[in-house]
PDB file of N, CA and C in Angstrom:
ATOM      1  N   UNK A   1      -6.003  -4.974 -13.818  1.00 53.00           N
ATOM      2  CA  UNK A   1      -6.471  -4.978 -12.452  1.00 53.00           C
ATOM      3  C   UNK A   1      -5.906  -6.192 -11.722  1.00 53.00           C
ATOM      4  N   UNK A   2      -5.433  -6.043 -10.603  1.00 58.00           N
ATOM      5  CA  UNK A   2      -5.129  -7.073  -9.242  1.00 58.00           C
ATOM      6  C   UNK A   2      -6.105  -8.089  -9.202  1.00 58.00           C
ATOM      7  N   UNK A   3      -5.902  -9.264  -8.423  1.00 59.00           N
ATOM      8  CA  UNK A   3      -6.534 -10.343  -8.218  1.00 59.00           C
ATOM      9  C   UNK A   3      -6.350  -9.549  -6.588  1.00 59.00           C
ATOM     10  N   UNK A   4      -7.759 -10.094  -6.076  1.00 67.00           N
ATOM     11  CA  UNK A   4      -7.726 -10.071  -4.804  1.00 67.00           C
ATOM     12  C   UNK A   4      -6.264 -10.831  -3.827  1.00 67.00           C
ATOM     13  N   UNK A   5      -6.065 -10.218  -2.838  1.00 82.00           N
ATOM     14  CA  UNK A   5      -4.949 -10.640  -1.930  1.00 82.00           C
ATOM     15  C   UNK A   5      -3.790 -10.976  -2.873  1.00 82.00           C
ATOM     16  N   UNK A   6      -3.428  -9.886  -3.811  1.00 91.00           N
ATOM     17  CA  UNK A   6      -2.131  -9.895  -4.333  1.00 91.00           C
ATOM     18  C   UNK A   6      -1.210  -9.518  -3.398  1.00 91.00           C
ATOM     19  N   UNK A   7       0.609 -10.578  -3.586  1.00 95.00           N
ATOM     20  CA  UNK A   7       1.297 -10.209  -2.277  1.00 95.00           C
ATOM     21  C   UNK A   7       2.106  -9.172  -2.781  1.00 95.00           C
ATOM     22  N   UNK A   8       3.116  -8.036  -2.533  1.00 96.00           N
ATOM     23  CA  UNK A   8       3.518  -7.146  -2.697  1.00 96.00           C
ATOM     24  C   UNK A   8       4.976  -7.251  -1.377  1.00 96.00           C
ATOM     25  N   UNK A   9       6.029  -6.338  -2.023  1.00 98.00           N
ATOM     26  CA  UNK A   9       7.322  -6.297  -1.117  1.00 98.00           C
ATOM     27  C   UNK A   9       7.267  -4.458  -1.170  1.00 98.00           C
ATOM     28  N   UNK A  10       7.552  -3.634   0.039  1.00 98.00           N
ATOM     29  CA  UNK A  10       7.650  -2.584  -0.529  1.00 98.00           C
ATOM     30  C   UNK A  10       8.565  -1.676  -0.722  1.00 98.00           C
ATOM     31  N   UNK A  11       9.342  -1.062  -1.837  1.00 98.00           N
ATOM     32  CA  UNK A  11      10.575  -0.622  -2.989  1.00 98.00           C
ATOM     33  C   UNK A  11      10.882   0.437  -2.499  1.00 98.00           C
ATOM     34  N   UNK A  12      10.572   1.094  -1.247  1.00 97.00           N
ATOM     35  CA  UNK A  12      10.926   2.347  -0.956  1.00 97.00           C
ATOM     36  C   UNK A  12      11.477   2.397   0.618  1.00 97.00           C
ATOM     37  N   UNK A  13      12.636   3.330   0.788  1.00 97.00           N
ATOM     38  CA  UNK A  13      13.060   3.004   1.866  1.00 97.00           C
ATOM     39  C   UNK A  13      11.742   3.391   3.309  1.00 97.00           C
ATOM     40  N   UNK A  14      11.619   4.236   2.307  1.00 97.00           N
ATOM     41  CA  UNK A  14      10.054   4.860   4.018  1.00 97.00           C
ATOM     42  C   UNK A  14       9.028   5.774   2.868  1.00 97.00           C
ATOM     43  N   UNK A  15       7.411   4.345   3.088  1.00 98.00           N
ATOM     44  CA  UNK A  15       6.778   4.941   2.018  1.00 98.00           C
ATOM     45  C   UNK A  15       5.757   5.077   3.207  1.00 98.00           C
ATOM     46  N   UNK A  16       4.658   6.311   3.216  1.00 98.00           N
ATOM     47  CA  UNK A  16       3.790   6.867   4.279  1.00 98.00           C
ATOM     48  C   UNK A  16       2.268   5.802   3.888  1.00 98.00           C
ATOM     49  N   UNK A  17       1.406   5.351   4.866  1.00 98.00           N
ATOM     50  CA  UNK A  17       0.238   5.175   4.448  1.00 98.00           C
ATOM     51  C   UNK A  17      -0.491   6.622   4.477  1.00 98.00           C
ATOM     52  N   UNK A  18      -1.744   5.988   4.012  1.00 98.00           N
ATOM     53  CA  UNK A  18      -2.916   6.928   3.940  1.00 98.00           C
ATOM     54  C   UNK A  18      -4.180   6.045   4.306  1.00 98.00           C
ATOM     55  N   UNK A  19      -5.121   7.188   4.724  1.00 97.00           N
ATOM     56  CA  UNK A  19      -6.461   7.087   5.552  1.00 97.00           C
ATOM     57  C   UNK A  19      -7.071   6.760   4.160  1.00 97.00           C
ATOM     58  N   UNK A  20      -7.332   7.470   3.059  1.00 94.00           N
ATOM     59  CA  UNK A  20      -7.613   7.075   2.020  1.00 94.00           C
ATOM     60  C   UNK A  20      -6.842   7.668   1.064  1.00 94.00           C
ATOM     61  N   UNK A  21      -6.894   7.397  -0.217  1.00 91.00           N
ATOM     62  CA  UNK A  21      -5.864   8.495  -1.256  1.00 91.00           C
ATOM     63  C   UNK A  21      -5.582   9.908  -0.972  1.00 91.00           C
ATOM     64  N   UNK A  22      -4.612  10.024  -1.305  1.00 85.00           N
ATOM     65  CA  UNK A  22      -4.345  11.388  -1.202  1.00 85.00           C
ATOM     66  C   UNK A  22      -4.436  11.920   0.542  1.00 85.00           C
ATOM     67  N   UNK A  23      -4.723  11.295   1.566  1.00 95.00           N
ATOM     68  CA  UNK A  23      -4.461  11.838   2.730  1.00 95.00           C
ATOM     69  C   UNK A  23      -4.146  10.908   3.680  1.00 95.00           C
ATOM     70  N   UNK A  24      -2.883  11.571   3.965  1.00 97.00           N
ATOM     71  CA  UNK A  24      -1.592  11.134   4.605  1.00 97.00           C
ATOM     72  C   UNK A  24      -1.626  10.936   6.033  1.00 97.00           C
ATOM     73  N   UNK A  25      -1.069   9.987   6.663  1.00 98.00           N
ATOM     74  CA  UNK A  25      -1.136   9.774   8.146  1.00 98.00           C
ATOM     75  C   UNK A  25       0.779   9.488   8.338  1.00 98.00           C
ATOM     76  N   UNK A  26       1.153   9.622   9.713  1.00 97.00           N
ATOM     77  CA  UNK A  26       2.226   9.399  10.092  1.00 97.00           C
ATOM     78  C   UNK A  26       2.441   7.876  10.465  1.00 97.00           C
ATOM     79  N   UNK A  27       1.904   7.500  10.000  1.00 97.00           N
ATOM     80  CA  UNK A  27       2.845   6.151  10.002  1.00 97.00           C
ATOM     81  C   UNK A  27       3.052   5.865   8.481  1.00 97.00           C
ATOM     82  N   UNK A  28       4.448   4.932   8.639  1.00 97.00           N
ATOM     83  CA  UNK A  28       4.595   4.710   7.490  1.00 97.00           C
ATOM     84  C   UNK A  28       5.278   2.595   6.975  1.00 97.00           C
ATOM     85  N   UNK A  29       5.869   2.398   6.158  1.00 98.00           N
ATOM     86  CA  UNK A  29       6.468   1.585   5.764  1.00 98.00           C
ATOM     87  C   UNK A  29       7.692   1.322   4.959  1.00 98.00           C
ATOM     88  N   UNK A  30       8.374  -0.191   5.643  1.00 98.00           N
ATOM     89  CA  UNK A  30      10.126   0.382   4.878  1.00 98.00           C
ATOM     90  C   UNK A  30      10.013  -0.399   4.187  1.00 98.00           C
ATOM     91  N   UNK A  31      11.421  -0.333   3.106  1.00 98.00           N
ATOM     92  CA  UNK A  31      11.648  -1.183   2.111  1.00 98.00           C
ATOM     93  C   UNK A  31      11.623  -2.647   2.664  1.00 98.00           C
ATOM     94  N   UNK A  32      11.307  -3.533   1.717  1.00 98.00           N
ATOM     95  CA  UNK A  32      11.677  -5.081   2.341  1.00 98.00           C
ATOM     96  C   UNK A  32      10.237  -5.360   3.098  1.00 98.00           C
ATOM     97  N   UNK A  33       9.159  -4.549   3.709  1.00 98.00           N
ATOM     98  CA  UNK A  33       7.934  -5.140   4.364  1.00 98.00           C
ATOM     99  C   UNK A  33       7.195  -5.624   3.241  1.00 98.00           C
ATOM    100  N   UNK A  34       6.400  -6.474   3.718  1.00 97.00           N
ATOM    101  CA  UNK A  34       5.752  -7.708   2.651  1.00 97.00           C
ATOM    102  C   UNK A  34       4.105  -7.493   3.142  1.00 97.00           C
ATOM    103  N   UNK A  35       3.611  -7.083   2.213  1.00 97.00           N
ATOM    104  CA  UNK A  35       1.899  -6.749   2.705  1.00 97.00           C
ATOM    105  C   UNK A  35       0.569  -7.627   1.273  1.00 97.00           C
ATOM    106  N   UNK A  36      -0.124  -7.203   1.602  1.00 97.00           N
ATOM    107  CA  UNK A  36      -1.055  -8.156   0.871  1.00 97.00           C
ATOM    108  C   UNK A  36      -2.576  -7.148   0.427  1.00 97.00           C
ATOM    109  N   UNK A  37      -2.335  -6.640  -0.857  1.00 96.00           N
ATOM    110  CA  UNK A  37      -3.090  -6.201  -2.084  1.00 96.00           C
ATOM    111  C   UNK A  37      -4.292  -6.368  -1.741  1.00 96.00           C
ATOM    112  N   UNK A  38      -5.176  -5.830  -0.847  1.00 96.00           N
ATOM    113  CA  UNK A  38      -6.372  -6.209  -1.051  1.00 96.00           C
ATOM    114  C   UNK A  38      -7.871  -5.886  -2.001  1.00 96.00           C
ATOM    115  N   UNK A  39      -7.042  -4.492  -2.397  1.00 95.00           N
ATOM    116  CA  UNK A  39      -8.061  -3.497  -3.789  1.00 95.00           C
ATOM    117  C   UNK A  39      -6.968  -2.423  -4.601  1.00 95.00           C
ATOM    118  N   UNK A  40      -7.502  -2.077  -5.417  1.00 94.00           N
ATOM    119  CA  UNK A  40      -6.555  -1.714  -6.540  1.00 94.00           C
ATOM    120  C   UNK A  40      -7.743  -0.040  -6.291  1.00 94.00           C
ATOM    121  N   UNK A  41      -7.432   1.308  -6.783  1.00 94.00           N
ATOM    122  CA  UNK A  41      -8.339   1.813  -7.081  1.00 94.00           C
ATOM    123  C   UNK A  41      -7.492   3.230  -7.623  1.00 94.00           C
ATOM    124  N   UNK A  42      -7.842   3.754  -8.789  1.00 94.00           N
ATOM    125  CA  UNK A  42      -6.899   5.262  -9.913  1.00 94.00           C
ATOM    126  C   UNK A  42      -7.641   6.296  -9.196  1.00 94.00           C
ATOM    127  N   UNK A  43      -6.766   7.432  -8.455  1.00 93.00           N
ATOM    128  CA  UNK A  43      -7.275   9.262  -7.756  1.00 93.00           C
ATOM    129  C   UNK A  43      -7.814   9.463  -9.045  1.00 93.00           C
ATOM    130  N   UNK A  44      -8.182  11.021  -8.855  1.00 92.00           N
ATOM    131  CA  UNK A  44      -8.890  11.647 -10.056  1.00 92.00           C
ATOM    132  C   UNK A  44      -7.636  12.215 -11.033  1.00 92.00           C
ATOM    133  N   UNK A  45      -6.747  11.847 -10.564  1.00 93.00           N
ATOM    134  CA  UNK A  45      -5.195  12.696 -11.225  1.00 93.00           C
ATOM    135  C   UNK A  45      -5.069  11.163 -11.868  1.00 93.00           C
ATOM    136  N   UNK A  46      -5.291   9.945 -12.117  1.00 95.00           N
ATOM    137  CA  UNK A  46      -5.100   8.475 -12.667  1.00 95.00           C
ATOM    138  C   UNK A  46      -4.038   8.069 -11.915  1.00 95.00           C
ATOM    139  N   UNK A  47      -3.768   8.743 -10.443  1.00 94.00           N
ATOM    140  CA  UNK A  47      -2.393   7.704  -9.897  1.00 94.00           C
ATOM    141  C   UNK A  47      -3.260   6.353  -9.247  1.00 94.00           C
ATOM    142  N   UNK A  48      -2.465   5.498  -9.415  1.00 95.00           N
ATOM    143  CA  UNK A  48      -2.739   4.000  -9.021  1.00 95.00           C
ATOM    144  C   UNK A  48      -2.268   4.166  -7.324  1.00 95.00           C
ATOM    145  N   UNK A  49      -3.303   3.370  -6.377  1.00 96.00           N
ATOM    146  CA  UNK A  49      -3.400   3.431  -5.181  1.00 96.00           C
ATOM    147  C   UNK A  49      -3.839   1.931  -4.833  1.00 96.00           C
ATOM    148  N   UNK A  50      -3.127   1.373  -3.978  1.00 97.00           N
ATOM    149  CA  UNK A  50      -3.606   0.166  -3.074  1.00 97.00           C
ATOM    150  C   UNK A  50      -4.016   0.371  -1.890  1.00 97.00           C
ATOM    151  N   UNK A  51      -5.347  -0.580  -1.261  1.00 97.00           N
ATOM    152  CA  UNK A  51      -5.956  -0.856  -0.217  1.00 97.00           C
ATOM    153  C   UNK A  51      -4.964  -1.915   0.970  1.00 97.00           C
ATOM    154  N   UNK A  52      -4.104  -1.832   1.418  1.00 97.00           N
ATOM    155  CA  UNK A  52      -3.537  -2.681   1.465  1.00 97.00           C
ATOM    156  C   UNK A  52      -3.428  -3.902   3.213  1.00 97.00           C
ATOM    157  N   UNK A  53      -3.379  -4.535   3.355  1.00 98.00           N
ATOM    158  CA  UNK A  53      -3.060  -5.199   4.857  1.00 98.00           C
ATOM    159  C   UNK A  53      -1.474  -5.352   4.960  1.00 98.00           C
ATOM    160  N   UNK A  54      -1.036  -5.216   6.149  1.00 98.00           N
ATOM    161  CA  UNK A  54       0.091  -4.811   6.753  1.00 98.00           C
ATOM    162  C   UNK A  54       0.217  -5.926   8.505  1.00 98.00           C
ATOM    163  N   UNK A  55       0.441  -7.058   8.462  1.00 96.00           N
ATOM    164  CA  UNK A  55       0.587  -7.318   9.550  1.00 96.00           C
ATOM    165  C   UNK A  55       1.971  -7.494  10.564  1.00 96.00           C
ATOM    166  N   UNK A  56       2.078  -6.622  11.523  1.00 90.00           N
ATOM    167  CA  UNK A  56       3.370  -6.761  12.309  1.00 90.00           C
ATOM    168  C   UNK A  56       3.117  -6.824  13.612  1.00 90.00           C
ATOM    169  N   UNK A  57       3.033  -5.552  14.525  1.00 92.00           N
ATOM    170  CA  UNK A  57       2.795  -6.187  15.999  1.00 92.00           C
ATOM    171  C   UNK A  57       1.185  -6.211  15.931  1.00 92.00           C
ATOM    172  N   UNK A  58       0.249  -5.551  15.014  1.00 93.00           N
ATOM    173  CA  UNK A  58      -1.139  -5.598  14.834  1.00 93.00           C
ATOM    174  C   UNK A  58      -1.414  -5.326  13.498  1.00 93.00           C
ATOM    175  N   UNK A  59      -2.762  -5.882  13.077  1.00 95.00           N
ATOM    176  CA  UNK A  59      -2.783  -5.606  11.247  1.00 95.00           C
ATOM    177  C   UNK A  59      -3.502  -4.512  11.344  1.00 95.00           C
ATOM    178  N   UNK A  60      -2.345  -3.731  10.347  1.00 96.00           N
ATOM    179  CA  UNK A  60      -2.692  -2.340   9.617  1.00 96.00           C
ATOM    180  C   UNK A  60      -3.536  -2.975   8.176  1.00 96.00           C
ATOM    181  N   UNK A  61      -4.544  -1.563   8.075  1.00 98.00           N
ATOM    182  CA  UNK A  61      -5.108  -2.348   6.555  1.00 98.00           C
ATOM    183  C   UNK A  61      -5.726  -0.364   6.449  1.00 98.00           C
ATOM    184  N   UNK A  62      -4.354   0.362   5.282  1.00 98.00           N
ATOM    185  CA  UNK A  62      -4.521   1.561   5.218  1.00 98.00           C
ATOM    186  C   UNK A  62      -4.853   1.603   3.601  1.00 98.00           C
ATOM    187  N   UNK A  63      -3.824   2.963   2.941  1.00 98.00           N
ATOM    188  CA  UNK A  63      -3.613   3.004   1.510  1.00 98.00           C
ATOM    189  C   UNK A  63      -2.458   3.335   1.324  1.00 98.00           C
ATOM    190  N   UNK A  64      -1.552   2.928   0.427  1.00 98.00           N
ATOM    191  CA  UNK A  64      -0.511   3.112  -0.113  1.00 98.00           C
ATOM    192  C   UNK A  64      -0.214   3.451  -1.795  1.00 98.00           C
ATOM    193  N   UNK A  65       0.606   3.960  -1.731  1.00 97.00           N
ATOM    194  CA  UNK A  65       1.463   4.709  -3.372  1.00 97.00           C
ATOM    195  C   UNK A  65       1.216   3.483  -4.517  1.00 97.00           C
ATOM    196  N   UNK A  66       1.303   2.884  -5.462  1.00 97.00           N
ATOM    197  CA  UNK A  66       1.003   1.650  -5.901  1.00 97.00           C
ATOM    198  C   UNK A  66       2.471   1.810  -6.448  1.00 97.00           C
ATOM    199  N   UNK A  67       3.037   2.706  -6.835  1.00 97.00           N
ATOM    200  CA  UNK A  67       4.709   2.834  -7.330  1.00 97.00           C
ATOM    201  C   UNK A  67       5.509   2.874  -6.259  1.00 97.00           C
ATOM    202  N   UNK A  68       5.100   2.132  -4.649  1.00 98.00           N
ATOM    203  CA  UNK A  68       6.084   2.019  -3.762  1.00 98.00           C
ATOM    204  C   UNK A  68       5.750  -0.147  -3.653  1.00 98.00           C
ATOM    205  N   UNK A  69       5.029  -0.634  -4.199  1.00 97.00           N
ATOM    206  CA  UNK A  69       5.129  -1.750  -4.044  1.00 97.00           C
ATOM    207  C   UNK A  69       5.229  -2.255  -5.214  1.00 97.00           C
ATOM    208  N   UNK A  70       6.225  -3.237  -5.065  1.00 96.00           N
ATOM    209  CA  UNK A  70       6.904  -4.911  -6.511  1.00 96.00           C
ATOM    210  C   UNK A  70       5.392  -5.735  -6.311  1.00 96.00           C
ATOM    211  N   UNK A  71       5.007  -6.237  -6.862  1.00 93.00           N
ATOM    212  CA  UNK A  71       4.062  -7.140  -6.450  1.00 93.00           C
ATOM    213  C   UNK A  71       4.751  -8.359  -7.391  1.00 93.00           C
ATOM    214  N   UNK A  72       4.425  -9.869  -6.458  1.00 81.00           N
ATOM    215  CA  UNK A  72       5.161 -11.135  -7.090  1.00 81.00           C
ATOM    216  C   UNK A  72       4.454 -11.858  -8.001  1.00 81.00           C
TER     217      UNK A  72
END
């Protein structure tokens, strides 16, 4: 398990957030954005999912793929 406010880079050229697991919203994120781990939590299928914060022109704080972010 993550330590709270783990930092993360993310490995995919265009990875989508989500409202919560498994459901998808149109915005998304590119490779190279740098966000900050705020909860760790496994779907009922055991895929690994992050809670994550996202700050650019305003902070996003959605869910993301956990196999689209490096964490340092």
């Amino acid at each position: 398990m993550l330590g709270f406010n783990s930092l993360g880079i993310i490995n995919k050229d265009k990875q989508y957030l989500y409202n919560s697991p498994n459901r998808i919203t149109r915005m998304y994120l590119v490779k190279g954005d740098k966000i900050r781990v705020l909860k760790e939590e496994k779907d009922e299928k055991g895929d690994t999912w992050y809670f994550i914060s996202y700050k650019g022109r305003k902070e996003i704080n959605m869910w993301i793929k956990a196999d689209s972010v490096d964490l340092n």
